[in-house]
């Protein structure tokens, strides 16, 4: 009896210690299972089916895990068995992960997997570059454009097929499309600049700047284009009354995936949204009879050369630095980035393919509304959301500032000065 | 006196005798049964706690050694606007939310303690919301509080009240969350209910014979008799509220954490942001230890103050 207990205790402690130490069997030359983690992913089954094709071609099994909360990613990357490929929802985290040594610089993988960088659209690839290093590869991309409700245009006496040509005209159209009740409350609103979420990166680029310089080494939050963009956005709140607009639009964001979305119910005439809305899972699902138009967001009147400016963002793939077999990761990455696979995945999800060859697939060109976004990405004016190692923290501060300006009517300039002062040292520190 | 000391010495220190074989075996069996918990505690609680204490004095780099910064994280914390915003929001919930929950659940418990037909049914109805998972109930409340389509503002509209923008007005977001909490107070009610059943009937009858009315019996007999239960509910409520996270995480819907205007940026939410989104694990660890100290001080303070207000029968 006594011996049995001692033996049991020792066995239990020993097994626990062994597992805690993370002793691993030496990796075989060709791992049998590769693990792909995808942060975004509404339809994990479809993604798994896609990667099953890789298994059919190579005999290497691929396990897909999607979707993921951000708090699962960090422990996985720091742990002893990170995924072989990680697909992030945006480029925001890549530089901070790289700085912490959690993801690899991809030049070796690009070389060993013979990945053709010239096949990538320039704008989405830009978000993966840090100096001359490439830290990620864009898989799918998003662009944003102006959506307008043709029925409401007609009712307001506007030509339903002609969207506003300038940002100034957009504001005039908005006035015509806004219906105010005698008590000041709203019945219909012409344009809401931050419907769903903020789009300041688009407006700021239209005013000729951004809150970072082009290579993301300096914060330029207190510059004129940023101030102008926020003031331009703010007018849609202040002139109809901040409280009225807030009361009218409260809860709209939560109706995004339903037929109650204000754009469908005729409460909102114009707003900015992404390419997926023109695909099978949104407007044609929730409001198939909607009569709407999509066009590139207009430039300011005094800068017609900025027409067709779009700002790309989207999913990017990285190889964790702790991945067991980099060669195998690189091969799978190359396969993921091949035009046929990119076309299949993003045709299904109605997102923009980042591969130029994939973009020739009729799936992306046959729908004229979707093509508006494809053209924006191919346009030389296409820009990218500049990222830095402090992107996420800065974005949260930016979102708060945007809320203060739009939802309380605060003067943007002093807030931007403070933001600049707060984050200048943080960025400098992060780039050391 | 000497005699007393002599007696004391007989009891203390105790004299150890050699254990019998049976006692030794029993001890080992007991230890073996304790082992799973002990290992769980050491590996998953004590080790992470101590590690976070160490990290709180450093900049944490995932794959590189810790970079020691001394008290910098703590100093930065007290100069961080977001820290004070989060602390204010959390204290708001503690100071307003917890007493309100205690009061509401106490009165619910009194009602559920009345001998009426269908008593069991009412008890089930009041307890049911607390078995709904937090995330599900929060999403449900997102719809209840929806200013356009929500049932609450619709009902308020029937009686002529123009309901507020619960989710986008920073003045109403925390009251909205407190309401959500009140809806799920079944556990507190159950604990009060058990306490109410311990209130001595003879005391209540004696008070009644002395001419005390319902209110006086409640105030002078029931409330003091359940005061230990109140203290327990208060302390567990305060601790839980300081760690308030899941509801706030879900409540913003599609918006950023803290929406609107950082009015739902609670302490744990900011800690989560720092740790997992901004990768400032050392800073987040410092936040965790400051929270630990705040909770410890609050609990000790409550225990100290409670001496005057708590009555332990017997």
Coordinates of N, CA, C and O in Angstrom, one line a residue, chain B residues 127-197:
Chain B
X127 N -34.5 33.3 -10.3 CA -33.2 32.7 -10.3 C -32.8 32.4 -11.8 O -31.6 32.5 -12.1
X128 N -33.7 32.2 -12.6 CA -33.4 31.8 -14.0 C -32.4 32.6 -14.7 O -31.4 32.1 -15.3
X129 N -32.5 34.0 -14.7 CA -31.5 34.8 -15.5 C -30.1 34.5 -15.1 O -29.2 34.6 -15.9
X130 N -29.9 34.1 -13.8 CA -28.5 34.0 -13.4 C -27.8 32.7 -14.0 O -26.6 32.5 -13.8
X131 N -28.7 31.8 -14.5 CA -28.0 30.6 -15.2 C -27.8 30.8 -16.7 O -27.2 30.0 -17.3
X132 N -28.3 32.0 -17.2 CA -28.0 32.3 -18.6 C -26.5 32.7 -18.7 O -26.1 33.5 -17.9
X133 N -25.7 32.2 -19.6 CA -24.3 32.6 -19.7 C -24.2 34.1 -19.9 O -25.0 34.7 -20.6
X134 N -23.1 34.7 -19.3 CA -23.0 36.1 -19.3 C -23.0 36.7 -20.7 O -23.7 37.7 -21.0
X135 N -22.3 36.1 -21.7 CA -22.3 36.6 -23.0 C -23.7 36.6 -23.7 O -24.1 37.6 -24.2
X136 N -24.4 35.5 -23.5 CA -25.7 35.4 -24.0 C -26.6 36.5 -23.4 O -27.4 37.2 -24.2
X137 N -26.6 36.7 -22.1 CA -27.5 37.6 -21.5 C -27.1 39.1 -21.9 O -28.0 39.9 -22.0
X138 N -25.8 39.3 -22.1 CA -25.4 40.6 -22.5 C -25.9 41.0 -23.9 O -26.3 42.1 -24.1
X139 N -25.8 40.0 -24.8 CA -26.3 40.2 -26.1 C -27.8 40.5 -26.1 O -28.3 41.3 -26.8
X140 N -28.5 39.7 -25.3 CA -29.9 39.9 -25.1 C -30.2 41.3 -24.7 O -31.1 42.0 -25.2
X141 N -29.4 41.8 -23.7 CA -29.6 43.2 -23.2 C -29.2 44.2 -24.2 O -29.8 45.3 -24.2
X142 N -28.3 43.9 -25.1 CA -28.0 44.8 -26.2 C -29.3 45.2 -27.0 O -29.5 46.3 -27.4
X143 N -30.1 44.1 -27.2 CA -31.3 44.3 -27.9 C -32.4 45.0 -27.1 O -33.2 45.8 -27.5
X144 N -32.4 44.6 -25.8 CA -33.4 45.2 -24.9 C -33.2 46.8 -24.8 O -34.1 47.6 -24.9
X145 N -31.9 47.1 -24.8 CA -31.5 48.5 -24.6 C -31.4 49.3 -25.9 O -31.1 50.5 -25.9
X146 N -31.5 48.6 -27.0 CA -31.4 49.3 -28.3 C -32.4 50.4 -28.4 O -33.6 50.3 -28.2
X147 N -31.9 51.7 -28.6 CA -32.7 52.8 -28.4 C -33.8 52.9 -29.5 O -34.8 53.5 -29.3
X148 N -33.5 52.3 -30.7 CA -34.5 52.4 -31.7 C -35.5 51.2 -31.6 O -36.7 51.5 -31.6
X149 N -35.0 50.0 -31.5 CA -35.9 48.8 -31.6 C -36.1 48.1 -30.3 O -36.9 47.2 -30.2
X150 N -35.4 48.6 -29.2 CA -35.4 47.9 -28.0 C -36.7 48.0 -27.2 O -37.4 48.9 -27.3
X151 N -37.0 46.9 -26.5 CA -38.3 46.8 -25.8 C -38.3 47.8 -24.6 O -39.4 48.4 -24.4
X152 N -37.2 48.1 -24.0 CA -37.2 49.1 -22.9 C -37.7 50.5 -23.3 O -38.6 51.0 -22.7
X153 N -37.1 51.0 -24.3 CA -37.5 52.3 -24.8 C -38.9 52.3 -25.4 O -39.6 53.3 -25.3
X154 N -39.3 51.2 -26.0 CA -40.6 51.1 -26.5 C -41.6 51.2 -25.4 O -42.6 52.0 -25.4
X155 N -41.4 50.5 -24.3 CA -42.3 50.5 -23.1 C -42.3 51.9 -22.5 O -43.3 52.4 -22.2
X156 N -41.1 52.5 -22.4 CA -41.0 53.8 -21.8 C -41.8 54.8 -22.7 O -42.4 55.7 -22.2
X157 N -41.7 54.6 -24.0 CA -42.5 55.4 -24.9 C -43.9 55.4 -24.7 O -44.6 56.4 -24.7
X158 N -44.5 54.2 -24.3 CA -45.9 54.1 -24.0 C -46.3 54.9 -22.9 O -47.5 55.4 -22.8
X159 N -45.4 55.1 -21.9 CA -45.8 55.9 -20.7 C -45.3 57.4 -20.9 O -45.2 58.1 -19.9
X160 N -44.9 57.7 -22.1 CA -44.6 59.1 -22.4 C -43.2 59.5 -22.1 O -42.9 60.7 -22.0
X161 N -42.3 58.5 -21.8 CA -40.9 58.9 -21.5 C -40.0 58.6 -22.7 O -40.1 57.5 -23.3
X162 N -39.3 59.6 -23.1 CA -38.4 59.4 -24.3 C -37.1 58.8 -23.8 O -36.3 59.4 -23.1
X163 N -37.0 57.5 -24.0 CA -35.8 56.7 -23.4 C -34.5 57.2 -24.0 O -34.4 57.7 -25.1
X164 N -33.4 57.1 -23.1 CA -32.1 57.6 -23.6 C -31.4 56.7 -24.5 O -31.9 55.5 -24.8
X165 N -30.3 57.1 -25.1 CA -29.5 56.3 -26.0 C -28.6 55.4 -25.1 O -27.4 55.8 -24.8
X166 N -29.1 54.3 -24.6 CA -28.4 53.5 -23.6 C -27.0 53.2 -24.0 O -26.1 53.2 -23.2
X167 N -26.8 52.9 -25.2 CA -25.5 52.4 -25.6 C -24.5 53.4 -26.2 O -23.3 53.2 -26.2
X168 N -25.1 54.6 -26.6 CA -24.1 55.5 -27.2 C -24.0 56.8 -26.4 O -23.2 57.6 -26.8
X169 N -24.7 56.9 -25.3 CA -24.6 58.1 -24.5 C -23.7 57.7 -23.3 O -24.1 56.8 -22.5
X170 N -22.6 58.4 -23.1 CA -21.7 58.0 -22.0 C -22.4 58.1 -20.6 O -21.9 57.4 -19.7
X171 N -23.4 58.9 -20.5 CA -24.0 59.1 -19.2 C -24.9 57.9 -18.9 O -25.3 57.7 -17.7
X172 N -25.3 57.1 -19.9 CA -26.3 56.1 -19.7 C -25.7 54.7 -19.8 O -26.4 53.7 -19.5
X173 N -24.5 54.6 -20.3 CA -24.0 53.2 -20.6 C -23.7 52.4 -19.3 O -24.1 51.2 -19.3
X174 N -23.2 53.1 -18.3 CA -23.0 52.4 -17.0 C -24.3 52.0 -16.3 O -24.4 50.9 -15.9
X175 N -25.2 53.0 -16.2 CA -26.5 52.6 -15.7 C -27.2 51.4 -16.4 O -27.8 50.5 -15.8
X176 N -27.0 51.4 -17.8 CA -27.4 50.2 -18.6 C -26.8 48.9 -18.1 O -27.5 47.9 -17.9
X177 N -25.5 49.0 -17.9 CA -24.8 47.8 -17.4 C -25.2 47.4 -16.0 O -25.3 46.2 -15.7
X178 N -25.5 48.4 -15.2 CA -26.0 48.0 -13.8 C -27.3 47.3 -13.9 O -27.6 46.3 -13.2
X179 N -28.2 47.8 -14.8 CA -29.5 47.1 -14.9 C -29.3 45.7 -15.4 O -30.0 44.8 -14.9
X180 N -28.4 45.5 -16.3 CA -28.1 44.2 -16.8 C -27.6 43.3 -15.6 O -28.1 42.1 -15.4
X181 N -26.8 43.9 -14.7 CA -26.4 43.1 -13.5 C -27.6 42.8 -12.5 O -27.6 41.7 -12.0
X182 N -28.5 43.8 -12.4 CA -29.6 43.5 -11.5 C -30.5 42.4 -12.0 O -31.0 41.6 -11.2
X183 N -30.6 42.3 -13.3 CA -31.4 41.2 -13.9 C -30.8 39.8 -13.5 O -31.5 38.9 -13.3
X184 N -29.5 39.8 -13.4 CA -28.8 38.5 -13.1 C -28.4 38.3 -11.6 O -27.4 37.7 -11.4
X185 N -29.2 38.8 -10.7 CA -28.8 38.8 -9.3 C -29.3 37.6 -8.6 O -29.3 37.6 -7.3
X186 N -29.7 36.6 -9.3 CA -30.3 35.4 -8.7 C -29.5 34.8 -7.6 O -30.0 34.4 -6.5
X187 N -28.2 34.7 -7.8 CA -27.3 34.1 -6.7 C -27.3 34.9 -5.4 O -27.4 34.3 -4.4
X188 N -27.3 36.2 -5.5 CA -27.4 37.0 -4.3 C -28.7 36.8 -3.6 O -28.8 36.7 -2.4
X189 N -29.8 36.7 -4.4 CA -31.1 36.5 -3.8 C -31.2 35.2 -3.0 O -31.6 35.1 -1.9
X190 N -30.6 34.1 -3.6 CA -30.6 32.8 -3.0 C -29.9 32.8 -1.6 O -30.4 32.3 -0.6
X191 N -28.7 33.5 -1.6 CA -28.0 33.6 -0.4 C -28.8 34.4 0.7 O -28.9 34.0 1.8
X192 N -29.4 35.5 0.3 CA -30.3 36.2 1.2 C -31.4 35.4 1.7 O -31.8 35.4 2.8
X193 N -32.0 34.6 0.7 CA -33.2 33.8 1.1 C -32.8 32.8 2.2 O -33.6 32.6 3.1
X194 N -31.6 32.2 2.0 CA -31.2 31.2 3.1 C -31.0 32.0 4.4 O -31.3 31.5 5.5
X195 N -30.5 33.2 4.3 CA -30.3 34.0 5.5 C -31.6 34.3 6.2 O -31.7 34.3 7.4
X196 N -32.6 34.7 5.4 CA -33.9 35.1 5.9 C -34.5 33.9 6.7 O -35.3 34.1 7.6
X197 N -34.3 32.7 6.2 CA -34.9 31.6 6.8 C -34.3 31.2 8.2 O -34.8 30.5 8.9

